Coordinates of C-alpha atoms and ligand atoms in Angstrom, one line a residue:
X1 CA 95.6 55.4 134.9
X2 CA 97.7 53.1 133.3
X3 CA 97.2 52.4 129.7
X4 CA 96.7 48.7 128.8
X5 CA 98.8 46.4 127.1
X6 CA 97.3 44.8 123.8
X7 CA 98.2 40.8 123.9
X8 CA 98.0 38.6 121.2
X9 CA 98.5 34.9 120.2
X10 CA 99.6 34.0 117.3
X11 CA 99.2 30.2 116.7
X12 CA 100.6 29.3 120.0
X13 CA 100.3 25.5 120.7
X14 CA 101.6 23.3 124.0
X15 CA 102.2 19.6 123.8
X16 CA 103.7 17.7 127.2
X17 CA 105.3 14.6 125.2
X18 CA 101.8 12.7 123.8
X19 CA 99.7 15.3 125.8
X20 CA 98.1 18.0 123.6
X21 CA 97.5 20.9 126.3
X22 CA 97.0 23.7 123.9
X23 CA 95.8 23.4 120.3
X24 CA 97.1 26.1 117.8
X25 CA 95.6 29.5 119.4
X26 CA 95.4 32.8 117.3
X27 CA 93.4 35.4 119.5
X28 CA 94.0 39.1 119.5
X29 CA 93.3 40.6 123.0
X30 CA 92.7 44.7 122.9
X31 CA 94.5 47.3 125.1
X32 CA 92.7 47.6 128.0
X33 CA 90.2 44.8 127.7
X34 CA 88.6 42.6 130.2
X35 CA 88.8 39.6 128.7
X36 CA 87.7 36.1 130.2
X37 CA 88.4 32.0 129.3
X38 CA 86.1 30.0 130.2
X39 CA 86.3 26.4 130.1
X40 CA 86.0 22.9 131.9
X41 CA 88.8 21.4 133.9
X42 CA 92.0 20.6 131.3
X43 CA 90.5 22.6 128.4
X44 CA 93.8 24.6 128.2
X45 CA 92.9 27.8 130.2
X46 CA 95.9 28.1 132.9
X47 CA 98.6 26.5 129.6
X48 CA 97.7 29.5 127.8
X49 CA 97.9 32.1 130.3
X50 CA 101.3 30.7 131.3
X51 CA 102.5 30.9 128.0
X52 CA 101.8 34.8 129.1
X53 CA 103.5 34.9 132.1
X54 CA 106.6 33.3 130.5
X55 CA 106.1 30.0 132.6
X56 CA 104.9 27.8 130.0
X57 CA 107.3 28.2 126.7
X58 CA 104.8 27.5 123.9
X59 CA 105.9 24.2 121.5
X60 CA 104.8 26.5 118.3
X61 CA 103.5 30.0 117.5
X62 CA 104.2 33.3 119.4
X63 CA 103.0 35.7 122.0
X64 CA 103.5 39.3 121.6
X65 CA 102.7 41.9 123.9
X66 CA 102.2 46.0 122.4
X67 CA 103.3 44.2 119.3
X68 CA 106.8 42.8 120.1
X69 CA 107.2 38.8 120.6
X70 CA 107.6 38.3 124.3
X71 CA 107.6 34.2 123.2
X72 CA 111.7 34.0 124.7
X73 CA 111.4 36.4 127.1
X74 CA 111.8 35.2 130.7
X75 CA 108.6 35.9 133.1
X76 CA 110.6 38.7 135.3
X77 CA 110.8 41.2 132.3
X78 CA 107.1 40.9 131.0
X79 CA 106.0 44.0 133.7
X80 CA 103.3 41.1 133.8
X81 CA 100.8 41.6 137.3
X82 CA 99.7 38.1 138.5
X83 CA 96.8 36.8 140.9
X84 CA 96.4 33.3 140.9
X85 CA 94.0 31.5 143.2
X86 CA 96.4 30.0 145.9
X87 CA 98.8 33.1 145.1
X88 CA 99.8 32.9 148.9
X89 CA 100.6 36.1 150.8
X90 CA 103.7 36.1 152.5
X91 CA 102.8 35.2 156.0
X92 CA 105.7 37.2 157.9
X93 CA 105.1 40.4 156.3
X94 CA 102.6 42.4 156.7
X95 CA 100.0 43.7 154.7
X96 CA 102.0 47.3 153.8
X97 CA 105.2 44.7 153.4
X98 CA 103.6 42.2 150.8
X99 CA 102.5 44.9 149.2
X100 CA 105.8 46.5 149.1
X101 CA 107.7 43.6 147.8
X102 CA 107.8 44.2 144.1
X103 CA 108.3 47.5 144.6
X104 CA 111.3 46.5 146.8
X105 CA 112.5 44.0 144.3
X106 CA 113.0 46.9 141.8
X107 CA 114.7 49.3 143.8
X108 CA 112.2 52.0 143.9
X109 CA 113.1 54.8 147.0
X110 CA 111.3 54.6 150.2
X111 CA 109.1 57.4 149.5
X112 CA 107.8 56.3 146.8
X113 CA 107.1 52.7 148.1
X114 CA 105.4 54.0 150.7
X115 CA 103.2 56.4 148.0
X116 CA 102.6 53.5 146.2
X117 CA 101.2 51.4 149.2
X118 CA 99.2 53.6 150.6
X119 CA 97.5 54.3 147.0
X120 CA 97.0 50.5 146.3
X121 CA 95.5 50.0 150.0
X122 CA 93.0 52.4 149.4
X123 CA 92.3 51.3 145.6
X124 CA 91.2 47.9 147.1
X125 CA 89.5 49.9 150.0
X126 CA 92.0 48.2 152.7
X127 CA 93.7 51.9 154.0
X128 CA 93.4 50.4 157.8
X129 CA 94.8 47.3 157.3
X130 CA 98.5 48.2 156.1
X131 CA 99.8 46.9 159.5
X132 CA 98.4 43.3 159.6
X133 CA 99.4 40.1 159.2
X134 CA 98.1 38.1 156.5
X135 CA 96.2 35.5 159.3
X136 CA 94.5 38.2 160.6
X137 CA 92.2 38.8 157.3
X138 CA 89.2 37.2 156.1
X139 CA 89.8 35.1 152.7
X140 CA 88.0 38.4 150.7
X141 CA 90.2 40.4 152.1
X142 CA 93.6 38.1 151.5
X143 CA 92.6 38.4 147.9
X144 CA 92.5 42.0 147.9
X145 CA 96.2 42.6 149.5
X146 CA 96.8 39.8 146.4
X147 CA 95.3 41.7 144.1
X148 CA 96.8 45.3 145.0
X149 CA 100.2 43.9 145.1
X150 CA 99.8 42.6 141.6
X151 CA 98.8 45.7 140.7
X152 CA 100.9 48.1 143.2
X153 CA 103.2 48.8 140.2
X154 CA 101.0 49.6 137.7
X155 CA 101.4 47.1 135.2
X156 CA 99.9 47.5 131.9
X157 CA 98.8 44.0 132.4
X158 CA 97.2 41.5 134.7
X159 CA 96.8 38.0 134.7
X160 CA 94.3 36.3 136.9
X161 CA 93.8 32.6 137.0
X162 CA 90.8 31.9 139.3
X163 CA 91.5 34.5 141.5
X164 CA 88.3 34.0 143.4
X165 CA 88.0 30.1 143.5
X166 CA 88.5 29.5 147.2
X167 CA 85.8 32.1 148.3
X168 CA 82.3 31.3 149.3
X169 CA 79.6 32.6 146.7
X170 CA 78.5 35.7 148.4
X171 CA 82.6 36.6 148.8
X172 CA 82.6 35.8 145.1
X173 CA 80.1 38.5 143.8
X174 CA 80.8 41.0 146.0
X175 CA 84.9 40.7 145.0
X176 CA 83.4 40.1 141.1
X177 CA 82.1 43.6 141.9
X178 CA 85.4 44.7 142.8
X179 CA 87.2 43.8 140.1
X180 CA 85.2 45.4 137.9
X181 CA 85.5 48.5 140.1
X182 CA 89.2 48.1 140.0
X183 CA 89.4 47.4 136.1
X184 CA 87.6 50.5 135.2
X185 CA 90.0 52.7 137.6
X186 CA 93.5 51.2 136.9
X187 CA 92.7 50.5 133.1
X188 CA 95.4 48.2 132.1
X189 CA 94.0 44.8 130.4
X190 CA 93.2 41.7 132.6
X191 CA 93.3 38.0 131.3
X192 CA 91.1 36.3 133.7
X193 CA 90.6 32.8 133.9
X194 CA 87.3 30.9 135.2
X195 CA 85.0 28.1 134.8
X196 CA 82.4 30.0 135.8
X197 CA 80.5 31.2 133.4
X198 CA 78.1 33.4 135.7
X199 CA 81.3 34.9 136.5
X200 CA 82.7 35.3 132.9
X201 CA 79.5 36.9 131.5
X202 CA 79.4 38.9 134.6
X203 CA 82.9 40.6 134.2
X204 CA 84.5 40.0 130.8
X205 CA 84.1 42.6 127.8
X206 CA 84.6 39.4 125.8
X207 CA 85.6 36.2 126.6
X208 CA 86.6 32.9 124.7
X209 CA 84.9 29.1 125.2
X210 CA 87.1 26.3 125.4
X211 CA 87.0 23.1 125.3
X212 CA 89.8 19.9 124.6
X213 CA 92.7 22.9 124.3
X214 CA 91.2 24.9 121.4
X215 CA 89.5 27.9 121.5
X216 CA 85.8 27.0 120.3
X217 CA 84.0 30.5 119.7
X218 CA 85.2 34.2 121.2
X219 CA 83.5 37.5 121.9
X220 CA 80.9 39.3 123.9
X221 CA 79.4 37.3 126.0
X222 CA 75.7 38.5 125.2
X223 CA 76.6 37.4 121.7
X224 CA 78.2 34.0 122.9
X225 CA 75.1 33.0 124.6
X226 CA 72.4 34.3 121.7
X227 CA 74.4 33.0 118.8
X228 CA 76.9 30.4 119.6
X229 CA 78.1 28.5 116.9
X230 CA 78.3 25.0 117.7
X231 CA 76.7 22.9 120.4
X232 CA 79.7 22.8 123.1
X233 CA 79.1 26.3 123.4
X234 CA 75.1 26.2 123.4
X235 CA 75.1 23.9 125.8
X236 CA 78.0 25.4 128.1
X237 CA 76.6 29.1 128.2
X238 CA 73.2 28.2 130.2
X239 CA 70.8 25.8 129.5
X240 CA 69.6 24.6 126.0
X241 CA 67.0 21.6 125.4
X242 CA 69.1 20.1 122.3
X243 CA 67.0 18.2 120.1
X244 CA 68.9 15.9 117.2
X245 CA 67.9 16.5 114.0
X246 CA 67.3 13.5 111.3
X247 CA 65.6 15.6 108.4
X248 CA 65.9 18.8 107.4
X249 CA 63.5 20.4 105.0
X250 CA 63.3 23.9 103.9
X251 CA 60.0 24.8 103.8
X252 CA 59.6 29.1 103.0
X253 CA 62.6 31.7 103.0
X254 CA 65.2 30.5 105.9
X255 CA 62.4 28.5 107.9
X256 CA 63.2 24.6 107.9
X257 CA 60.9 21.7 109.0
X258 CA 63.5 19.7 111.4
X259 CA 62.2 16.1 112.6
X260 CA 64.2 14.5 115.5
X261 CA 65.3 11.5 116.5
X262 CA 63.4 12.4 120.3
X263 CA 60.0 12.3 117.9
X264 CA 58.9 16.0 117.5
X265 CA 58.9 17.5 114.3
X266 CA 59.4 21.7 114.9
X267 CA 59.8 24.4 112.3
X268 CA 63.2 26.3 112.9
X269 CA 64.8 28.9 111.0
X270 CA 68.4 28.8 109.6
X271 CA 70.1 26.4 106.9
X272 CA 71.0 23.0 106.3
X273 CA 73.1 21.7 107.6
X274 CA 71.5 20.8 110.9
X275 CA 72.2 18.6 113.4
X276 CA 70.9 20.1 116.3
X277 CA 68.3 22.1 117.4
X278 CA 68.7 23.6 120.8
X279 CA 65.7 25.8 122.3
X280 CA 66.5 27.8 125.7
X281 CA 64.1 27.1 128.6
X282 CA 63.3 30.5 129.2
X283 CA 61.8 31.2 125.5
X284 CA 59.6 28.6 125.9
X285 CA 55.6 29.9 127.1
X286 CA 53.7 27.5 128.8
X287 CA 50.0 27.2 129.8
X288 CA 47.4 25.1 129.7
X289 CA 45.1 26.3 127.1
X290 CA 46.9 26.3 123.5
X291 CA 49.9 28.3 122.9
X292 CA 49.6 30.6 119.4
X293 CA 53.7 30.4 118.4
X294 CA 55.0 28.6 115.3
X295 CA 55.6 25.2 117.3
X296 CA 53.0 24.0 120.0
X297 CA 53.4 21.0 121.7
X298 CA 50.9 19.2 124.2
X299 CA 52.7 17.5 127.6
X300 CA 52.8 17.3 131.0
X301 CA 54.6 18.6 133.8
X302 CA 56.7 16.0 135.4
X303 CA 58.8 18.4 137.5
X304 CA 59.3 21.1 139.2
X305 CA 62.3 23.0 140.4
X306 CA 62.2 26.8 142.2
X307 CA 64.9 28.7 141.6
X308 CA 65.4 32.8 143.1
X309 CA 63.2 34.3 140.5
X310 CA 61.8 31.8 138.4
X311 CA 60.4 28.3 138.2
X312 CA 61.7 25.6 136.3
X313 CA 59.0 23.5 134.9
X314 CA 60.1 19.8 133.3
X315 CA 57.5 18.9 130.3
X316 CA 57.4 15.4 128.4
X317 CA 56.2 16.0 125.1
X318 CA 56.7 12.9 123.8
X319 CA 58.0 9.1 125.6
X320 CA 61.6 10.5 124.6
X321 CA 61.4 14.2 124.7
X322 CA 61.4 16.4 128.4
X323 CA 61.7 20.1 127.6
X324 CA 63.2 22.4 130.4
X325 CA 61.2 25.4 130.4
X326 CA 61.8 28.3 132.8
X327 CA 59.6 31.3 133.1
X328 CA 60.0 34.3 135.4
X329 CA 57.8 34.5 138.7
X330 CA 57.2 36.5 141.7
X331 CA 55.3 35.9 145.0
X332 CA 52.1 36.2 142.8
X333 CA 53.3 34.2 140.0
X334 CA 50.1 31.1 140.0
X335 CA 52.5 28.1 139.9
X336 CA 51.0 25.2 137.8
X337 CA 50.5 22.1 139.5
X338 CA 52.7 18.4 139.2
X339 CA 51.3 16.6 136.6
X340 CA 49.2 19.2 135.1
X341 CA 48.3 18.4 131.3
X342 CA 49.9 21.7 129.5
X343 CA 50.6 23.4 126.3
X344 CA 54.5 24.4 125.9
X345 CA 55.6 26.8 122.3
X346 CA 57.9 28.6 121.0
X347 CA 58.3 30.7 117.3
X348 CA 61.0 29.1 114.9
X349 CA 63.2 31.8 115.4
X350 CA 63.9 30.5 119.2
X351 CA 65.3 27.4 118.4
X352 CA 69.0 27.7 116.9
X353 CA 70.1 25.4 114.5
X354 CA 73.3 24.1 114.9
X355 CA 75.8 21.9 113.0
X356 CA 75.9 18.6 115.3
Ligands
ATP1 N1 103.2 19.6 132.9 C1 102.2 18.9 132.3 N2 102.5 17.7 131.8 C2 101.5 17.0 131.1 N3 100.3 17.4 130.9 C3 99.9 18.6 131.4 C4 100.9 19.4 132.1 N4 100.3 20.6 132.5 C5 99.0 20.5 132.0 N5 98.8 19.3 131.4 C6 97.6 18.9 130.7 O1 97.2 19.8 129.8 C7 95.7 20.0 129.8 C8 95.4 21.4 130.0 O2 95.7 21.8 131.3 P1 95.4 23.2 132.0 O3 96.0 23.3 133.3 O4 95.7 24.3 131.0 O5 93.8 23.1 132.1 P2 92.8 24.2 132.8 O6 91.8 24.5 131.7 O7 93.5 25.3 133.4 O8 92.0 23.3 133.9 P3 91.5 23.7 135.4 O9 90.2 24.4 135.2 O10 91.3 22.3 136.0 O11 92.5 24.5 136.0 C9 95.2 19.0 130.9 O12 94.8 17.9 130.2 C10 96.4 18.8 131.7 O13 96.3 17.5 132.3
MG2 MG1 93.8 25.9 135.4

């Protein structure tokens, strides 16, 4: 098992002429961690891995790998292993031979090659398939011959920029599985980029939200999701119902009385100040007769949406105001009708209050 390679940033920024790509960065990645950004399309994810891989040479700031500043260091001499999501296979070679080539390219002997092949076949569980041709593998298993010859010579550390992008969903959770499989045998540290976040909370040990090139809140992503810290990340870590805040009151020790602009007023915890609140659907109850929790609200249901293993109820509580509430169900699960008249709650401690 190889031992991972600590990474870190240290204020590492890229501008393309007027074109900010990457605000100042300072992140500290551990040896050995699975570690996941997350992001929409041009927050910055695939400009900071390259500044990694050596590709992109950061405007400011540094990048040190085990410690020493790797920032001038061309990509061939980082011992960096890279899957990327059009990382092509060679097409003439076969499987055994593309994932021989680094090897190849440094000189190792024959025999120790062919060790080496044979190990990383079986590691991705391909040990038949050593004498194919690229075309004749399904996409899953393309990105597996990818994957082991990123990894063939044991680098302490792996770089994956949406390795998984072109598969189809099942593909995707089954090679997610994978991954994991492979990260806990081989043990070096894997940057893995995404913009999924089912796939990021799935995988990572810890992963960091971005958003316009900055880094906007890292760390587990249990954490992320119960406690983010502003309302980009709220709202990009699963569903929220975001309420705007126009007065906040404190009414007893860390409870506030919030009104909003969309007409409720609710009783939160946390401190001014406030300019959101944002509730998650699925710690909202709702049910016709009165609901006993710190906020109660009377509506009805003008939608609803069945997902695997819950419903998705839409409420109007107010002319402005449709809360997303999702509660868990099973085939005997009584669903509540269209237009039903309903009660929806939730205590103060489910709604997080967020600076705007
Ligand atoms: N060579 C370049 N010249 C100018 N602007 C660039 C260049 N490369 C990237 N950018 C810009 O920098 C920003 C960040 O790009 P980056 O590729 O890091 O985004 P990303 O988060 O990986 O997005 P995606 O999810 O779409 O891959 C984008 O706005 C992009 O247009
Ligand atoms: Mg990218």
């Amino acid at each position: 098992m190889t031992r991972g390679a600590s990474v870190e940033f240290a204020g590492v920024s890229k501008q393309y002429g007027l074109v900010t790509a990457l605000r100042p960065t300072s992140l500290v990645i551990a040896q050995g961690e699975f570690f996941a950004f997350l992001g929409p399309s041009g927050s910055g994810k695939s400009t900071l891995l390259g500044t990694v891989a050596g590709f992109i040479p950061p405007s400011e700031g540094r990048v040190l790998i085990e410690g020493s500043d790797v920032t001038a260091m061309p990509p061939h001499r980082r011992n960096i292993g890279m899957v990327f999501q059009n990382y092509a296979l060679f097409p003439y070679l076969t499987v055994a031979q593309n994932i021989a080539f680094p090897l190849r390219m440094r000189r190792l002997p024959r025999g120790e090659i062919a060790r080496r092949v044979d190990r990383a076949l079986e590691m991705v569980r391909l040990g038949d398939f050593g004498g194919r041709m690229p075309a004749q593998l399904s996409g899953g298993q393309q990105q597996r011959v990818a994957l082991a010859r990123a990894a063939v010579y044991d680098p302490p550390l792996l770089l994956m920029d949406e390795p998984l992008g072109a598969l189809d969903k099942t593909l995707r959770e089954e090679m997610q599985e994978e991954l994991r499989q492979f990260h806990r045998v081989v043990g070096a540290t894997i940057l893995y980029v995404t913009h999924d976040q089912q796939e990021a909370a799935a995988m990572a040990d810890r992963m960091a939200i971005m958003n316009h090139g900055a880094v906007e809140q890292a760390g587990p992503p249990r954490d992320l999701y119960a406690r983010p810290e502003n309302s980009f990340v709220a709202r990009f870590l699963g569903e929220a119902n975001v309420l705007r805040v126009v007065a906040a009151d404190p009414v007893a020790a860390g409870r506030l009385h919030l009104r909003t602009e969309e007409g409720p007023a609710l009783l939160a915890c946390g401190s001014p100040p406030a300019g959101i609140a944002c509730i998650r659907p699925e710690d909202i109850a709702i049910a016709e007769a009165p609901i006993e929790r710190e906020n109660c609200f009377r509506g009805r249901i003008v939608d609803i949406v069945h997902v695997a293993g819950s419903i998705r109820y839409s409420v109007a509580i107010a002319a402005n105001c449709t809360l997303s509430v999702r509660v868990r169900s099973d085939r005997r699960t009584a669903v509540l009708p269209m237009d039903a008249a309903v009660h929806v709650g939730w205590d103060a401690q489910d709604a997080l209050v967020l600076p705007s």
